[in-house]
Short mmCIF file of C-alpha atoms and ligand atoms in Angstrom, two decimals:
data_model
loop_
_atom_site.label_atom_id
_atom_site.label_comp_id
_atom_site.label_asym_id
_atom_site.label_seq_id
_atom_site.Cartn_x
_atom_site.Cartn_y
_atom_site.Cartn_z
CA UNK A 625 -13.30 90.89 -26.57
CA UNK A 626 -16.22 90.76 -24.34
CA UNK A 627 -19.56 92.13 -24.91
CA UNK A 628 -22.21 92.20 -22.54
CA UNK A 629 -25.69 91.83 -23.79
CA UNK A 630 -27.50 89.45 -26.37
CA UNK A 631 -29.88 92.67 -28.13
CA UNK A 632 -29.18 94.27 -31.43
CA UNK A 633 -25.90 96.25 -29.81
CA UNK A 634 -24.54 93.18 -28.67
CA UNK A 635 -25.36 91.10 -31.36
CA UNK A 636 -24.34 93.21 -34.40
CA UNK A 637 -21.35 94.36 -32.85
CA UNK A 638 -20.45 90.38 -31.86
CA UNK A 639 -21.33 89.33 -35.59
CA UNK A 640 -19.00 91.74 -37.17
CA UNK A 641 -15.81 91.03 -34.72
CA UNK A 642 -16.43 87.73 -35.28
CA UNK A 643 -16.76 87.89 -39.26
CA UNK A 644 -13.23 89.79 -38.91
CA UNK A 645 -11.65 86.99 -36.99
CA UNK A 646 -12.04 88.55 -33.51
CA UNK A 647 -12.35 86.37 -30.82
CA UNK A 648 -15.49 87.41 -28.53
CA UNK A 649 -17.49 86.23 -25.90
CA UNK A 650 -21.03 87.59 -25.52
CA UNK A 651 -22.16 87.38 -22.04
CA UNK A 652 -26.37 87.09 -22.07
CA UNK A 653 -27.97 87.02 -18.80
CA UNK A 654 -31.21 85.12 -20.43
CA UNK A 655 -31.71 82.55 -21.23
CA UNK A 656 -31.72 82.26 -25.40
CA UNK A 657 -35.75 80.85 -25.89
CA UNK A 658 -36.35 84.06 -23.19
CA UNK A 659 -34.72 86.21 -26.32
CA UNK A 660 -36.70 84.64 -29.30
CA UNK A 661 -39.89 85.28 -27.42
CA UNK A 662 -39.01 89.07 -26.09
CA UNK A 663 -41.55 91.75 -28.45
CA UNK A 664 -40.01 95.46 -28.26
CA UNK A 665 -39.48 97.07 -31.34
CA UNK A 666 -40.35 96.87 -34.98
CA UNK A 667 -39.69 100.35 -37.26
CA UNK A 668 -36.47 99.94 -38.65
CA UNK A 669 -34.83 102.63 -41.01
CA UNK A 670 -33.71 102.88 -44.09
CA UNK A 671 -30.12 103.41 -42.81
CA UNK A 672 -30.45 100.28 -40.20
CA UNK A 673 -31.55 97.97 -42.59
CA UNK A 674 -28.30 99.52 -45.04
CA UNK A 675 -26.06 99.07 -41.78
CA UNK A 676 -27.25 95.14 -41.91
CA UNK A 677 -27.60 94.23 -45.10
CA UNK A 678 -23.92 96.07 -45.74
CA UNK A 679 -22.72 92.86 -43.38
CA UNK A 680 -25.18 90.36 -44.79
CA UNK A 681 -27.32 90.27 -41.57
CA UNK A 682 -30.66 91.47 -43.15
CA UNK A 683 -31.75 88.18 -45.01
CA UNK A 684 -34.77 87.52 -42.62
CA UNK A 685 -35.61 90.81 -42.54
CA UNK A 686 -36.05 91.50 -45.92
CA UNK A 687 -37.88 88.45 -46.48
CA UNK A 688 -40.11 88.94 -43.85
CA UNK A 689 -40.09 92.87 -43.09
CA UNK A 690 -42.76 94.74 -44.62
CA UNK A 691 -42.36 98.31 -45.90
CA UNK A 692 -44.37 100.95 -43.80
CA UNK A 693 -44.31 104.87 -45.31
CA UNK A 694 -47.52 106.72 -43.92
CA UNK A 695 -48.74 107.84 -40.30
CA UNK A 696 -51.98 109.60 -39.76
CA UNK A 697 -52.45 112.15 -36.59
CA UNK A 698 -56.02 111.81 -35.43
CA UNK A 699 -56.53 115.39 -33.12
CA UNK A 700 -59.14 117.18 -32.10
CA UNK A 701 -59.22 119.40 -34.89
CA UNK A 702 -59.66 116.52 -37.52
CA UNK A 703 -57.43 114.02 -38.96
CA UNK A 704 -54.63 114.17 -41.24
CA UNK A 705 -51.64 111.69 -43.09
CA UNK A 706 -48.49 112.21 -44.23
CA UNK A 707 -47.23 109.76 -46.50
CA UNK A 708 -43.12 109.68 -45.36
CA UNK A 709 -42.18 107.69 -47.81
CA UNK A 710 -42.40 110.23 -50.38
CA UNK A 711 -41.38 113.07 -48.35
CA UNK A 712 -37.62 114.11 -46.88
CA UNK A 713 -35.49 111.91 -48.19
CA UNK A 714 -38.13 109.48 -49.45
CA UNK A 715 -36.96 106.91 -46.97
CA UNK A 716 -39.40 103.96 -45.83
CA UNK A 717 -39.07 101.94 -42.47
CA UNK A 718 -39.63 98.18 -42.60
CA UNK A 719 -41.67 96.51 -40.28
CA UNK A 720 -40.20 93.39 -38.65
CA UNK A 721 -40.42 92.37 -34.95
CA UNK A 722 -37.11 92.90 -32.91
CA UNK A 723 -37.26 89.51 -31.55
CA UNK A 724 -36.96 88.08 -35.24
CA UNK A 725 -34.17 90.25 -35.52
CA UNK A 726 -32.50 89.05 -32.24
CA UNK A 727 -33.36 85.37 -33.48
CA UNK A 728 -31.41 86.02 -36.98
CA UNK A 729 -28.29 87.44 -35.17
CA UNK A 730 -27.94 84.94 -33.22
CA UNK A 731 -28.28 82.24 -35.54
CA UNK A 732 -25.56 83.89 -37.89
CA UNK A 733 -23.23 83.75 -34.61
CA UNK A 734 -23.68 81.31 -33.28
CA UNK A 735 -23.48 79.63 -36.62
CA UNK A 736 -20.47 81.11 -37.54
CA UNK A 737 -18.38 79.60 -34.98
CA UNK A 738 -19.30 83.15 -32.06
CA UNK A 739 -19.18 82.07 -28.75
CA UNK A 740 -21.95 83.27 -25.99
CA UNK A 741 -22.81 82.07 -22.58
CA UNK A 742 -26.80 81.99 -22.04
CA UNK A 743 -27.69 82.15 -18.46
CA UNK A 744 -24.64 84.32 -17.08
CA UNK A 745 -24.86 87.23 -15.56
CA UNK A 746 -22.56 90.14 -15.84
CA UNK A 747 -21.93 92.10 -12.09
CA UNK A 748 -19.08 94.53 -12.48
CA UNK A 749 -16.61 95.61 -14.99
CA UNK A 750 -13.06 95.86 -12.84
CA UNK A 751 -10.14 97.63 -13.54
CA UNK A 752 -11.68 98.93 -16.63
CA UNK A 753 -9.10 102.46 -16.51
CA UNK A 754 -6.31 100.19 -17.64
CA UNK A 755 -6.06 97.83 -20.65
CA UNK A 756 -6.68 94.45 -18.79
CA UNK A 757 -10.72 94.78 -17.49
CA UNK A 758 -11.96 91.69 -15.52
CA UNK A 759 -15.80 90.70 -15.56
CA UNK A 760 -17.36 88.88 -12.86
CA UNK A 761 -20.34 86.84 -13.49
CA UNK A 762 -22.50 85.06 -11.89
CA UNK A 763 -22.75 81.75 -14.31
CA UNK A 764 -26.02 79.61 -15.15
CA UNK A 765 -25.04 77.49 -12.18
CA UNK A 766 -25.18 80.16 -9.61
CA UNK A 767 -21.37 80.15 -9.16
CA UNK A 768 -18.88 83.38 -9.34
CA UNK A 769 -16.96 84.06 -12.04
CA UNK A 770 -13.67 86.21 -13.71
CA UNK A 771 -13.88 86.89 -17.38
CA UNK A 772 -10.30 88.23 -18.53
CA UNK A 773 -10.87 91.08 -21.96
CA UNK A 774 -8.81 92.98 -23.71
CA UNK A 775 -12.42 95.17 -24.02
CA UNK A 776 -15.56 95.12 -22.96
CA UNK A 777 -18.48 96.52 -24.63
CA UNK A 778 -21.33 97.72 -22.42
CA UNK A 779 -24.43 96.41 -24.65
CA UNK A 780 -26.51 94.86 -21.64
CA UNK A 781 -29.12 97.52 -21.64
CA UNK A 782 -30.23 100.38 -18.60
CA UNK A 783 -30.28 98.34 -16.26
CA UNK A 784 -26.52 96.30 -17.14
CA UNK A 785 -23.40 95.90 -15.47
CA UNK A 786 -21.85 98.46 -17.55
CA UNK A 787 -23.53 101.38 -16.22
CA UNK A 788 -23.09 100.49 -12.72
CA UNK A 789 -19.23 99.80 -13.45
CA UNK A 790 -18.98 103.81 -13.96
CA UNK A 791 -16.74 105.33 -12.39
CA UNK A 792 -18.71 108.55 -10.33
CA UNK A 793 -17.71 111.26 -12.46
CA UNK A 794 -19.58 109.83 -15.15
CA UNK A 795 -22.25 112.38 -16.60
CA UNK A 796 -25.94 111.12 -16.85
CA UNK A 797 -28.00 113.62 -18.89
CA UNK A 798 -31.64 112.62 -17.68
CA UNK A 799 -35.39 113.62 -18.96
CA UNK A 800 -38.41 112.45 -17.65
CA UNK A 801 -41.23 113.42 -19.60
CA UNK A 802 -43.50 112.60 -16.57
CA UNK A 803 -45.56 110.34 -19.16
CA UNK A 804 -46.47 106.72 -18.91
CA UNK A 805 -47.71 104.58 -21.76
CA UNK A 806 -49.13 101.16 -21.54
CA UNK A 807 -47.62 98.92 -24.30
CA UNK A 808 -49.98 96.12 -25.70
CA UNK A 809 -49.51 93.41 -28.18
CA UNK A 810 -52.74 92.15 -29.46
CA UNK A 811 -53.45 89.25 -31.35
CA UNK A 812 -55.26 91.19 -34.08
CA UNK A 813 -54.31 92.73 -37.81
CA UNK A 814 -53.68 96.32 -37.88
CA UNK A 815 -56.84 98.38 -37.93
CA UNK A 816 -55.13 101.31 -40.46
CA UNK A 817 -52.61 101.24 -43.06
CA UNK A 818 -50.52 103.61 -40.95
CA UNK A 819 -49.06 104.20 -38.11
CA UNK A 820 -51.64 105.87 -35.93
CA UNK A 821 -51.12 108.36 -33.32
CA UNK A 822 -54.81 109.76 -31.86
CA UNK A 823 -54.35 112.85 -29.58
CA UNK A 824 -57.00 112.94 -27.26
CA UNK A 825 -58.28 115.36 -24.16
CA UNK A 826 -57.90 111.71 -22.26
CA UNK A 827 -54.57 110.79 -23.53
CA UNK A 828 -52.57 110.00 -26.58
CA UNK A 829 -53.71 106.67 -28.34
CA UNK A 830 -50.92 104.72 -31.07
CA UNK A 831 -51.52 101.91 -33.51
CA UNK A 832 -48.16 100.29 -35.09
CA UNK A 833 -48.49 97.27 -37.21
CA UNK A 834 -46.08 94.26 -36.32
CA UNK A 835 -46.85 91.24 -38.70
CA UNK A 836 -50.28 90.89 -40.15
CA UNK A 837 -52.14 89.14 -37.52
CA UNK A 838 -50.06 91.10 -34.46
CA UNK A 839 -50.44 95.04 -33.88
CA UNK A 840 -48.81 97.45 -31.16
CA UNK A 841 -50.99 99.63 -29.47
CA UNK A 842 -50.18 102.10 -27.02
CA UNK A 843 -52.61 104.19 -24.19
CA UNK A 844 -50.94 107.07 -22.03
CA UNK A 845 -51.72 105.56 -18.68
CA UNK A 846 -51.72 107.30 -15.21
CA UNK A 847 -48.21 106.00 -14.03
CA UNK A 848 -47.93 103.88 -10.93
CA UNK A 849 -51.25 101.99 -11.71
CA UNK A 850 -50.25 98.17 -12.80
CA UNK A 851 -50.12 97.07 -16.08
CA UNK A 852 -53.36 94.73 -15.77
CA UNK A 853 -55.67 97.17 -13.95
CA UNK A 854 -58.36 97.39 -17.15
CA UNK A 855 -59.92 94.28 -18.54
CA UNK A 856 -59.40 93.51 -21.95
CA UNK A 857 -62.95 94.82 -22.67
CA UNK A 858 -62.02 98.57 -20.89
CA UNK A 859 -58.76 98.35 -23.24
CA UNK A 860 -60.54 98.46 -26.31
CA UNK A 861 -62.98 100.57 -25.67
CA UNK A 862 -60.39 103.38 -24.24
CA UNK A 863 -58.89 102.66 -27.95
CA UNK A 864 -61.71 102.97 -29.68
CA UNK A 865 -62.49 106.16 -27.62
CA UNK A 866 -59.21 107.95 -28.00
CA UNK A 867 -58.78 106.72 -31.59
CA UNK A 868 -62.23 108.06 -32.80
CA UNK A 869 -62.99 105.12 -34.55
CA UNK A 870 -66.94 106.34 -34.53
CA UNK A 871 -65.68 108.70 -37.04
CA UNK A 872 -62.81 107.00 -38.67
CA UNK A 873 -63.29 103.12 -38.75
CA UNK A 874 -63.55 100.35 -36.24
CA UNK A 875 -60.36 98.98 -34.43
CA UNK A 876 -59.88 95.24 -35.22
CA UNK A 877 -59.78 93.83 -32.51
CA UNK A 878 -58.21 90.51 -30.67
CA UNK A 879 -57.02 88.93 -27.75
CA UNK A 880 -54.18 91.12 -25.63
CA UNK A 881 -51.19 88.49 -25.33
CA UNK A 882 -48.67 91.50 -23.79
CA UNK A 883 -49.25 94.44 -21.68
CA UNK A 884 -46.30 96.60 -19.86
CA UNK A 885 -46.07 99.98 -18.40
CA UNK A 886 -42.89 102.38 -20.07
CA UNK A 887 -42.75 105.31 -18.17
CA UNK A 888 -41.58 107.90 -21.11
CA UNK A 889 -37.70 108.27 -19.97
CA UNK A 890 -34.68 109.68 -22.12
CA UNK A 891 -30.70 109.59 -20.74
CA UNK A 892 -27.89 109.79 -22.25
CA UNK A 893 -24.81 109.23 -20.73
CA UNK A 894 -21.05 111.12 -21.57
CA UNK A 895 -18.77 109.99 -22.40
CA UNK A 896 -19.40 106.29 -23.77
CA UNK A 897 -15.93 105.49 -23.35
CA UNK A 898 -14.12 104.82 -19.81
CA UNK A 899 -10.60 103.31 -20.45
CA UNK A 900 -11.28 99.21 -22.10
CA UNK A 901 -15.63 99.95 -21.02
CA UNK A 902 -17.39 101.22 -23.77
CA UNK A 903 -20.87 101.80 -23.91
CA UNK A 904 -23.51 100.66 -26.71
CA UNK A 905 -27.18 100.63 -27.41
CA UNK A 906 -29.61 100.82 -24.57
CA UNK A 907 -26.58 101.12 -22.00
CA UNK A 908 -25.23 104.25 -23.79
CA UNK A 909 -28.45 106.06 -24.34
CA UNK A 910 -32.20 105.39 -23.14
CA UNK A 911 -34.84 106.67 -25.63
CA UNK A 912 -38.21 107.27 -24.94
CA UNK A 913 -40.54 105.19 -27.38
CA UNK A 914 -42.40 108.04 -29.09
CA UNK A 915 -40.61 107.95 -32.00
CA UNK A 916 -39.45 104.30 -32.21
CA UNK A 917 -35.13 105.27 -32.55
CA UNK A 918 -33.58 102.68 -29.40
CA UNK A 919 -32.85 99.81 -31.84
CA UNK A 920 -32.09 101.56 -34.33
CA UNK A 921 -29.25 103.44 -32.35
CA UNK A 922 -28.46 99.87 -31.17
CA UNK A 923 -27.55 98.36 -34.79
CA UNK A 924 -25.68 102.12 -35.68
CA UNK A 925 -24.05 102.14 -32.11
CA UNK A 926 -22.60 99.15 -32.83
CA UNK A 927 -21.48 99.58 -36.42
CA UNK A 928 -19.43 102.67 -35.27
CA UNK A 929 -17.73 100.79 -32.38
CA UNK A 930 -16.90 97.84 -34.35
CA UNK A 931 -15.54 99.96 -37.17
CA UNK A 932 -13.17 101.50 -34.50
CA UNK A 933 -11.99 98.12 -32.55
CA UNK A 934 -11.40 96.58 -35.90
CA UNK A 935 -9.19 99.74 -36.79
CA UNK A 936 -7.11 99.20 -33.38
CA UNK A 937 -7.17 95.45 -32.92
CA UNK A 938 -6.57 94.29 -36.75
CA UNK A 939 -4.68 97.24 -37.77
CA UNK A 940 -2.42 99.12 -34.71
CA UNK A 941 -4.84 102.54 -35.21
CA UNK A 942 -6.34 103.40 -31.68
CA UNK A 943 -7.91 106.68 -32.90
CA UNK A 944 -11.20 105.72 -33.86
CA UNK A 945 -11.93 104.41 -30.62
CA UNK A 946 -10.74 107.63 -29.23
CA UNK A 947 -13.52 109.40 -31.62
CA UNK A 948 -15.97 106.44 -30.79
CA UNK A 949 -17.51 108.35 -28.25
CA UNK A 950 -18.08 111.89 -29.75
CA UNK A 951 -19.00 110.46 -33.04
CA UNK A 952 -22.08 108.22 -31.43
CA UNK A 953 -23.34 111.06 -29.12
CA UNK A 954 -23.59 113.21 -32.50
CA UNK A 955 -26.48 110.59 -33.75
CA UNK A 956 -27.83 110.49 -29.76
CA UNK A 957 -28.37 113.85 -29.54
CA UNK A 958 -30.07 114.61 -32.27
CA UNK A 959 -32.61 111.33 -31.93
CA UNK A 960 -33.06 112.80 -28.41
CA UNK A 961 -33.73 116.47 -29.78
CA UNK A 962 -36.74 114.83 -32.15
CA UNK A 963 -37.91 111.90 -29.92
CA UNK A 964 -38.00 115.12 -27.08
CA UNK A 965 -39.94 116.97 -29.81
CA UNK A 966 -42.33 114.05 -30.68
CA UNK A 967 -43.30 113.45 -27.01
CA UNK A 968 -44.52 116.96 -26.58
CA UNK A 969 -46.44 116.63 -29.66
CA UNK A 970 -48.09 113.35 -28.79
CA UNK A 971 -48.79 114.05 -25.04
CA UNK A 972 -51.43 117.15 -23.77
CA UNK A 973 -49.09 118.70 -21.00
CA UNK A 974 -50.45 117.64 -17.35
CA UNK A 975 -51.57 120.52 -14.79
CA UNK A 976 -53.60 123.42 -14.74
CA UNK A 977 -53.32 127.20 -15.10
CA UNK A 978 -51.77 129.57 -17.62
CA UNK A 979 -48.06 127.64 -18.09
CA UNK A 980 -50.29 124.57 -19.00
CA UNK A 981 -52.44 126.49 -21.38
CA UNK A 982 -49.88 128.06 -23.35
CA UNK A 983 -47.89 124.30 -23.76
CA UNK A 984 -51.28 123.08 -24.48
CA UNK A 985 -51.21 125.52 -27.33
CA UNK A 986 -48.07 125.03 -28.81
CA UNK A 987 -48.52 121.38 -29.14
CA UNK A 988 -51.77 122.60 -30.94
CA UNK A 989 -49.34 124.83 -33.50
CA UNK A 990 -47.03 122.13 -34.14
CA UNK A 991 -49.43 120.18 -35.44
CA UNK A 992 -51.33 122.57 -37.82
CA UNK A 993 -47.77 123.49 -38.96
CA UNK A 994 -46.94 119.48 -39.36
CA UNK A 995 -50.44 119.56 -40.77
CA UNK A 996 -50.04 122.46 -43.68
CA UNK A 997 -46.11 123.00 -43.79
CA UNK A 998 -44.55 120.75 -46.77
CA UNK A 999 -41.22 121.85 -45.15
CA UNK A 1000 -42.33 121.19 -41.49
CA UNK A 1001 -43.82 117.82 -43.25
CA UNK A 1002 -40.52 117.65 -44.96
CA UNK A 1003 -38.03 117.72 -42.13
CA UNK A 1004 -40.31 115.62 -39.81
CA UNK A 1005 -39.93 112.54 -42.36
CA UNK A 1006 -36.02 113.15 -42.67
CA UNK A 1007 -35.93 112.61 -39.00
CA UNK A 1008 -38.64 110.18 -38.34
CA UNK A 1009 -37.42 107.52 -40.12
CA UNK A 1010 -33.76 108.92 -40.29
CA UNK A 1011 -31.48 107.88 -37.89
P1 RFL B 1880 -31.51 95.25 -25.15
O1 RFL B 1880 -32.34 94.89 -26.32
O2 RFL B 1880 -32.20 95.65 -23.91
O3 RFL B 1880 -30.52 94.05 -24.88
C1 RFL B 1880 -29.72 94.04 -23.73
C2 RFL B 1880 -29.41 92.59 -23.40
O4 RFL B 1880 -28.57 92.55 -22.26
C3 RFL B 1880 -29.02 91.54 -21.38
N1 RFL B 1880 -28.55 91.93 -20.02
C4 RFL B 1880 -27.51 91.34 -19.42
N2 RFL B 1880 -26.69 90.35 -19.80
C5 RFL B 1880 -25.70 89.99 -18.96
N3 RFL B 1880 -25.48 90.60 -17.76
C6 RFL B 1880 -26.28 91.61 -17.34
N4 RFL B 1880 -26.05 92.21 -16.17
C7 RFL B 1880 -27.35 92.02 -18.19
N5 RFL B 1880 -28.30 92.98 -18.11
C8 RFL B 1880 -29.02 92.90 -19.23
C9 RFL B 1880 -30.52 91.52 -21.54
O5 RFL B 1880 -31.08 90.28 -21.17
C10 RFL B 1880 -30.65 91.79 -23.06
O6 RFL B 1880 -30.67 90.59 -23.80
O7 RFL B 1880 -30.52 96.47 -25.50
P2 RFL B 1880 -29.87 96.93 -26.89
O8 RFL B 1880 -29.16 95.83 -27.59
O9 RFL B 1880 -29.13 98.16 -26.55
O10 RFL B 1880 -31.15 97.30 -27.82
C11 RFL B 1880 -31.99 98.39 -27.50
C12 RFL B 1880 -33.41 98.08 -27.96
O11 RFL B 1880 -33.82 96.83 -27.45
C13 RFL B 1880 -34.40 99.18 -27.52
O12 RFL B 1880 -33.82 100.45 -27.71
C14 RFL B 1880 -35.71 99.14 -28.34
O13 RFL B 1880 -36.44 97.97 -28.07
C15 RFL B 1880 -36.56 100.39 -28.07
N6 RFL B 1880 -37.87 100.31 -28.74
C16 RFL B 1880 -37.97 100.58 -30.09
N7 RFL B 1880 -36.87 100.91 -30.82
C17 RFL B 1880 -36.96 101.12 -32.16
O14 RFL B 1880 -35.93 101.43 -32.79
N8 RFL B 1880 -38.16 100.98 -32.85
C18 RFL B 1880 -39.32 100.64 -32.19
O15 RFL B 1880 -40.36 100.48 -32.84
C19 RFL B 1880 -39.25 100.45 -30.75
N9 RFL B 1880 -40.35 100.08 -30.05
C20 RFL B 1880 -39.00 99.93 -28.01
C21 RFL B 1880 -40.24 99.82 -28.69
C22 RFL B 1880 -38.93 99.65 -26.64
C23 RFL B 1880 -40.07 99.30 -25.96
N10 RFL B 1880 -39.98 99.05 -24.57
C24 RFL B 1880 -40.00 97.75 -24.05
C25 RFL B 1880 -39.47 100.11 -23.74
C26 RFL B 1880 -41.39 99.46 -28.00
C27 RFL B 1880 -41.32 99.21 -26.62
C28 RFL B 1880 -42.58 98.84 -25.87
#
């Protein structure tokens, strides 16, 4: 088995092969300090941390993780929270950095005897319409290489080898929600006991804790303009601006050790199965940020498909990899359909004139409903931190 990709996908699916007595090779194209170091994610639901604990993955994280249950909307017509935790299915997230998670997989691996080649990049998936795929790598030395599977699983990401190893009848289902945020890590405790999403007439501001001295923020930025075009000074003020923390509190603030540009993009692509290719994770199905889902699909992506090689490889049954595929879009599409919904609640629609205007209004209605509906309230928390 050969599994592209070092991230959760990769990494859960290689841990539970492995724990069955598959033989795998994980194929990572960083190097493995570039993965301890790499900050994306942090909310993790109730069913991921289930899906890891279930294999005895979760120790660091429920050491470490810290439980999060309440998000405040600050809008223009006042400011209101909704405490999750006790709402829906009274589910909680818990907060713990995705590169911690990455580190703990790893070290259970790699620990446990898994094999993975740092430094080696993944080019094309051949022959992957029959049963005996080849890889080709570049290795850590620069030279070519042939990797011989019996499967491959596509875990590298958007931008892998497994997507570009499609064959061109593949089906890419694409949004772009013609929104840009830039992503900063500050060096700073959370300013709220929430997550915080500000609306604002200048663009949406969030707040997401990470550990107690780091904090996510986020500022809808005009796309195309680089990452470091505001100083650090401009940053916070824009934060404090958007976040109305004249009325609602001062933002603690800190030095910015990490600023990106995401421009607000959501695929999916059908099926996630092409002969011995199958696709996991980022590589299956890009999620825009709004509602914090990618690594979450990652670590249930991966369950499913391990679940369905074990099936075939330990015990002769090929037919849950031939469900593989419509059983993972199932939990796609309907992250899409709320992380969709979330972005046009977070975001004031761009243009002018009447179409704008009525959008502009309906975002306004969602809220108030979010705001005064217990079952509005209550199927927004079975999907926020449902997966
Ligand atoms: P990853 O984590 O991108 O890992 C893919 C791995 O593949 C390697 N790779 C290759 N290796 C060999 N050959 C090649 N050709 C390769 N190409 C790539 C890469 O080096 C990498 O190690 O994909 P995976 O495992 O599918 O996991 C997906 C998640 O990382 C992603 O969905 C989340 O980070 C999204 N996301 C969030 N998800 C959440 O569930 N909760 C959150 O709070 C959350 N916050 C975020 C996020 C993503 C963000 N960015 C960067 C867009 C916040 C941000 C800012």
């Amino acid at each position: 088995m050969v599994i592209l990709g070092a991230g959760p996908a990769g990494l859960v699916l290689g841990n539970l092969l492995h724990a069955n007595g598959i033989d795998c090779l994980v194929l990572e194209r960083a190097e493995r300090s570039h993965l301890h170091a790499r900050a994306r994610a942090g909310f993790l639901a109730a069913n991921t941390v289930r899906v890891l604990a279930r294999h005895g993955l979760a120790d660091g994280l429920l050491r470490h993780g810290t439980r999060h249950a309440v998000c405040e909307f600050r809008t223009e017509d006042g400011r209101f929270r909704l405490d999750y935790g006790t709402l829906g299915r009274g589910e909680q997230h818990t907060v713990y950095p995705q590169q911690e998670l990455v580190a703990d997989l790893l070290a259970r691996y790699l620990d446990a005897g898994g094999r993975i080649s740092f430094g080696t990049e993944a080019l094309a998936v051949l022959g992957a319409e029959g049963d005996r795929p080849v890889v080709t790598v570049c290795g850590a030395d620069g030279r070519p290489g042939r990797v011989p599977a019996r499967y491959v699983a596509g875990c590298d990401g958007r931008h892998g080898a497994a997507r570009r190893s499609l064959p061109p009848e593949a089906v890419r289902h694409r949004r772009d929600h013609g929104v840009s945020w830039l992503g900063l890590l500050a060096q700073a405790p959370p300013s709220l006991d929430a997550v915080g999403y500000a609306v604002h007439e200048r663009g949406l501001a969030g707040h997401m804790a990470r550990t107690p001295d780091v904090t996510r923020y986020y500022l809808q930025w005009e796309r195309g303009v680089p990452a470091e075009a505001w100083s650090e000074e401009r940053v916070w003020d824009e934060l404090a601006l958007r976040m109305r923390a004249a009325d609602h509190g001062p933002l603690r603030q800190g030095r910015i050790v990490q600023r990106a540009v995401v421009d607000l993009e959501s695929d999916v692509l059908e099926p996630l199965r092409y002969g011995s290719l199958f696709l996991a994770g980022d590589a299956a199905s890009l999620l825009a940020p709004a509602a914090a889902k990618g690594a979450n699909l990652a670590v249930l992506a991966a369950e499913l498909l391990a679940e369905a090689l074990l099936d075939d490889l330990v015990h002769g049954d090929p037919s849950g990899l031939e469900r593989y595929s419509a059983r993972c879009l199932e939990h796609l599409w309907r992250a899409q359909e709320f992380s969709h919904w979330m972005v046009q609640l977070l975001h004031h629609p761009s243009g002018v004139g009447g179409e704008t205007l009525f959008h502009d209004a309906l975002r306004r209605s969602r809220l108030t409903s979010l705001r005064t509906s217990r079952a509005h309230q209550d199927w927004f928390a079975e999907n926020y931190v449902g997966v």
